[in-house]
Short mmCIF file of C-alpha atoms in Angstrom, two decimals:
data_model
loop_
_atom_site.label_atom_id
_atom_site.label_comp_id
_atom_site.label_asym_id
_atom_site.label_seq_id
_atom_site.Cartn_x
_atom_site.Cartn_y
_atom_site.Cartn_z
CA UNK C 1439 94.58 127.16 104.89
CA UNK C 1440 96.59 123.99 102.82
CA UNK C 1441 95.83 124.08 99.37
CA UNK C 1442 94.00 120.76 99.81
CA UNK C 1443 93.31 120.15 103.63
CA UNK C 1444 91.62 122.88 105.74
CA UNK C 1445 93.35 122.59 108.98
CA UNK C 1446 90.12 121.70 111.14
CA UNK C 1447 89.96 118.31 108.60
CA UNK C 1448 93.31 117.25 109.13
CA UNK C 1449 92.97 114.80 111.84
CA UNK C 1450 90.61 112.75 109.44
CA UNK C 1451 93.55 112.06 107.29
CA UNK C 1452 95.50 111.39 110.28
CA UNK C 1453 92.98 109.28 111.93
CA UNK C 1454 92.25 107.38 108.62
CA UNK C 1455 96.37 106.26 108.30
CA UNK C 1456 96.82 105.48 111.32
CA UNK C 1457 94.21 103.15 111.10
CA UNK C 1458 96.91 101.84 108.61
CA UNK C 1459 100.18 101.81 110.14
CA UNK C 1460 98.75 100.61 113.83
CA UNK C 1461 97.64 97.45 111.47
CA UNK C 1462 101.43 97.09 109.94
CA UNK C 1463 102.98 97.46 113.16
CA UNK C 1464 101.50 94.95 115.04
CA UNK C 1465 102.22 92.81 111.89
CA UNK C 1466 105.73 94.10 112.20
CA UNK C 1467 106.23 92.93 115.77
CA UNK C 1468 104.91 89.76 114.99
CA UNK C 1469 107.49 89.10 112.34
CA UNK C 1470 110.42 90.35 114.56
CA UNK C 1471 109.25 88.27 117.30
CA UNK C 1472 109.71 85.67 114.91
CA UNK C 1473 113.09 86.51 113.10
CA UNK C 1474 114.41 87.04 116.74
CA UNK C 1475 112.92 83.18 117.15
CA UNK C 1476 115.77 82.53 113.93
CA UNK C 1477 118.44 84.70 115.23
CA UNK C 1478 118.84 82.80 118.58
CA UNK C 1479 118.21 79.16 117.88
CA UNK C 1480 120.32 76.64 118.42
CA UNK C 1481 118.69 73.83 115.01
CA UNK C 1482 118.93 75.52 111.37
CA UNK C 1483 115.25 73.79 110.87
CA UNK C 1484 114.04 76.66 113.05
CA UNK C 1485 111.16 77.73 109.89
CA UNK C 1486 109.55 74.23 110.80
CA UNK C 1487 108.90 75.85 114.32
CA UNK C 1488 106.25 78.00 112.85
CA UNK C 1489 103.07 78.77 111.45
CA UNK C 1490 104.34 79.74 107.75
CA UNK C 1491 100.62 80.77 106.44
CA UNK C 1492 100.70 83.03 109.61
CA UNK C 1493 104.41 84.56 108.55
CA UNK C 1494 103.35 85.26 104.99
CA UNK C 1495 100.12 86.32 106.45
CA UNK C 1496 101.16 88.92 108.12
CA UNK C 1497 103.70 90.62 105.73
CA UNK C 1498 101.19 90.63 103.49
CA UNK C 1499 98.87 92.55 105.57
CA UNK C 1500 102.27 94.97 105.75
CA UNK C 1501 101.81 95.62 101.69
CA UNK C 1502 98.25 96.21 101.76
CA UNK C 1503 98.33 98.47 104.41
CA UNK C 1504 101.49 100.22 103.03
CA UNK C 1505 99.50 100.39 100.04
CA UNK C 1506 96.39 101.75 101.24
CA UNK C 1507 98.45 104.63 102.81
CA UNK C 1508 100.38 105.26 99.69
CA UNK C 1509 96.94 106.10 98.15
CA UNK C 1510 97.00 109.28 100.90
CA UNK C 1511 99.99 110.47 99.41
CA UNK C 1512 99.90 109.44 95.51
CA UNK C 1513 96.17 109.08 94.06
CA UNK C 1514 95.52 107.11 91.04
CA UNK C 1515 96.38 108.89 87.73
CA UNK C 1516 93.77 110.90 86.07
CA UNK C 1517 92.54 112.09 90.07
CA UNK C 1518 90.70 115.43 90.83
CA UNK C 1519 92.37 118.14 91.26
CA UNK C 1520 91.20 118.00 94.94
CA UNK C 1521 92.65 114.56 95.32
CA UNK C 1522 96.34 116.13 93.70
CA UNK C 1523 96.32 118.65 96.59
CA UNK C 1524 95.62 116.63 99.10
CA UNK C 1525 98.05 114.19 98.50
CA UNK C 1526 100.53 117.71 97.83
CA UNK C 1527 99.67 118.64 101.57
CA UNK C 1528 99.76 115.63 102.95
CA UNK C 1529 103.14 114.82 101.13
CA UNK C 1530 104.58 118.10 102.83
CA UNK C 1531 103.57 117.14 106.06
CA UNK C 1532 104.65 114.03 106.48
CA UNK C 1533 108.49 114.91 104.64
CA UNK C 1534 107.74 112.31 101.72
CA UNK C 1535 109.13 112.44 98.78
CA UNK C 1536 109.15 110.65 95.39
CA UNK C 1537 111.68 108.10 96.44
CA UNK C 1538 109.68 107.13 99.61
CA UNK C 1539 109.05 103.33 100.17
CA UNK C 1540 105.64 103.73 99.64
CA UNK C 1541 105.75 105.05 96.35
CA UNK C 1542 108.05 102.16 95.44
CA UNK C 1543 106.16 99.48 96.49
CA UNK C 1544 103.27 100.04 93.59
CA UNK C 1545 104.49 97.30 91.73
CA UNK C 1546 104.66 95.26 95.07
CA UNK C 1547 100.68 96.40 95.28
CA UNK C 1548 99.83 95.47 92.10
CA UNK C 1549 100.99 92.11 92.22
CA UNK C 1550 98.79 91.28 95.07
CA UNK C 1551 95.70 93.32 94.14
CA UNK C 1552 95.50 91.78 90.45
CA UNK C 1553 96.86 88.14 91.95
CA UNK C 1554 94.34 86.43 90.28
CA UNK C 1555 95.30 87.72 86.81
CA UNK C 1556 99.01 87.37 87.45
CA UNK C 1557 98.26 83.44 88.44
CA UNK C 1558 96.62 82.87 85.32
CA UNK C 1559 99.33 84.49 83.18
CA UNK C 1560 102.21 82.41 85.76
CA UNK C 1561 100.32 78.94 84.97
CA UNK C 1562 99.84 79.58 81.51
CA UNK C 1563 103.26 79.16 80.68
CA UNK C 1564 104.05 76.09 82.25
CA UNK C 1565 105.34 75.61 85.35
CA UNK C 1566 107.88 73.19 85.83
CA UNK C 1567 110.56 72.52 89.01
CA UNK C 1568 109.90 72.59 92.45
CA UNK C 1569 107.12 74.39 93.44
CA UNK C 1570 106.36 75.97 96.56
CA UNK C 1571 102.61 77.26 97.27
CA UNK C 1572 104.32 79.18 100.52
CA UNK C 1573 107.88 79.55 102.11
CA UNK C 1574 109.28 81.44 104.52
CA UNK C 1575 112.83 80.53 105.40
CA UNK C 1576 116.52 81.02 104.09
CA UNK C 1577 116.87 81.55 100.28
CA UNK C 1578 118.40 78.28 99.41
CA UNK C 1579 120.44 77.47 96.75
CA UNK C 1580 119.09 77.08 93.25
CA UNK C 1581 120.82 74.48 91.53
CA UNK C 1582 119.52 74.61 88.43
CA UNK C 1583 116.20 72.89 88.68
CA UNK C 1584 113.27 75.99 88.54
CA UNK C 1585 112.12 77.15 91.72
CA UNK C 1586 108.26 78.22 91.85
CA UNK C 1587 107.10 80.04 95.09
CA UNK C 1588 104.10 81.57 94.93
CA UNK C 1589 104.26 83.50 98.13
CA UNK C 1590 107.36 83.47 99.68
CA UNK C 1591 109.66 85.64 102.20
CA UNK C 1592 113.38 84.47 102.83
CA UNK C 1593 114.55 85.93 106.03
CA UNK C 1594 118.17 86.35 105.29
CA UNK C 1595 117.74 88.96 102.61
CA UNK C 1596 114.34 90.28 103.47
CA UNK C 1597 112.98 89.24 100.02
CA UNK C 1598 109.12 88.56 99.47
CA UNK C 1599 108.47 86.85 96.49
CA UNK C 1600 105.38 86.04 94.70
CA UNK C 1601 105.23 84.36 91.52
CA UNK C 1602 108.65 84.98 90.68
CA UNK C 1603 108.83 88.63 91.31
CA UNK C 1604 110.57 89.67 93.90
CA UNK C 1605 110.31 92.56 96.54
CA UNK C 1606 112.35 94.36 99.30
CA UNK C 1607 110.44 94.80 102.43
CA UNK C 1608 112.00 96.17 104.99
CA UNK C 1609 112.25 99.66 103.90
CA UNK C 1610 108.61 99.87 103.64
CA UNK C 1611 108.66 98.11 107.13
CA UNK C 1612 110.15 100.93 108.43
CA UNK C 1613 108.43 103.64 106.41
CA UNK C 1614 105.37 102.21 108.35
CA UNK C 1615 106.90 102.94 111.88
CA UNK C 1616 108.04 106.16 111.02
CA UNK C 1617 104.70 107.60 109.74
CA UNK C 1618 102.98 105.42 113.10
CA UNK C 1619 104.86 107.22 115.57
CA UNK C 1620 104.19 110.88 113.79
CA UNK C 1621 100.03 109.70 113.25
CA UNK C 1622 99.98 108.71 116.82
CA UNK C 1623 101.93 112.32 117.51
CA UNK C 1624 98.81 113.97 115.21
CA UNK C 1625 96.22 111.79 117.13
#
């Protein structure tokens, strides 16, 4: 037996993430349905062909579920000792390691789960410039005058941004797909 996971218990694990990445895959094809949509149009105003709450919609439901599996393999600080071996096993399985997307992307996490706090702190300084409550499109030029986006994803460089912090996500993207196809192996 896995310090951590008896063998007979594993599927639970496996069951419980894949939950999880089937959710950030089908987000995943939605978006490349989309930047495929970009890549072969013939107007640059191809972001005013879609639903933009939709876009930003769905890569957020990419963190949060790349987040809630990233709890499998890193609990909180201060866990159980039962929780640290879990994740240990679990970890080994799987081939992750301390540089994996999903360890990367707490900050990514936090910045959506503690929005609210991060809003107040944002509009407390003043915001002044353009302002954009969502985006999703090329990353423009910034001459000078502030740009504000609270939620925002700029298809030529993969960036999300929200409120001025800024995030890679296509290696967690793909992270998501890998561990998918070895769940749905498990399953």
């Amino acid at each position: 037996m896995d310090r951590g996971i008896h063998p007979h218990y594993r599927i639970f694990y496996s069951l419980s993430m894949a939950f999880c990445t089937k959710s950030a895959v089908r987000s995943i094809e939605v978006l490349n349905d989309v930047f495929e949509h970009f890549a072969n149009a013939d107007t640059p105003d191809t972001e005013k062909d879609i639903d933009v709450q939709s876009m930003l919609d769905e890569l957020q439901n990419v963190v949060v579920q790349g987040a809630a599996v990233a709890r499998y393999f890193w609990p909180i600080r201060d866990s159980q000792q039962i929780h640290v071996n879990r994740a240990e096993a679990l970890r080994k399985e799987f081939g992750i390691t301390d540089d994996n997307p999903l360890r990367v992307c707490k900050p990514l996490r936090d910045a959506m789960e503690h929005f609210d706090e991060r809003l107040d702190k944002y509009l407390a300084r003043g915001v002044v410039g353009h302002i954009f409550p969502h985006y999703f499109g090329y990353d423009g030029k910034r001459n000078g005058v502030p740009l504000h986006f609270f939620r925002a994803y700029f298809i030529d460089s993969g960036v999300f941004e929200m409120l001025g912090e800024r995030f890679e996500i296509e290696p967690l993207a793909n992270e998501l797909i890998r561990l998918n196809g070895l769940l749905s192996e498990k399953s």
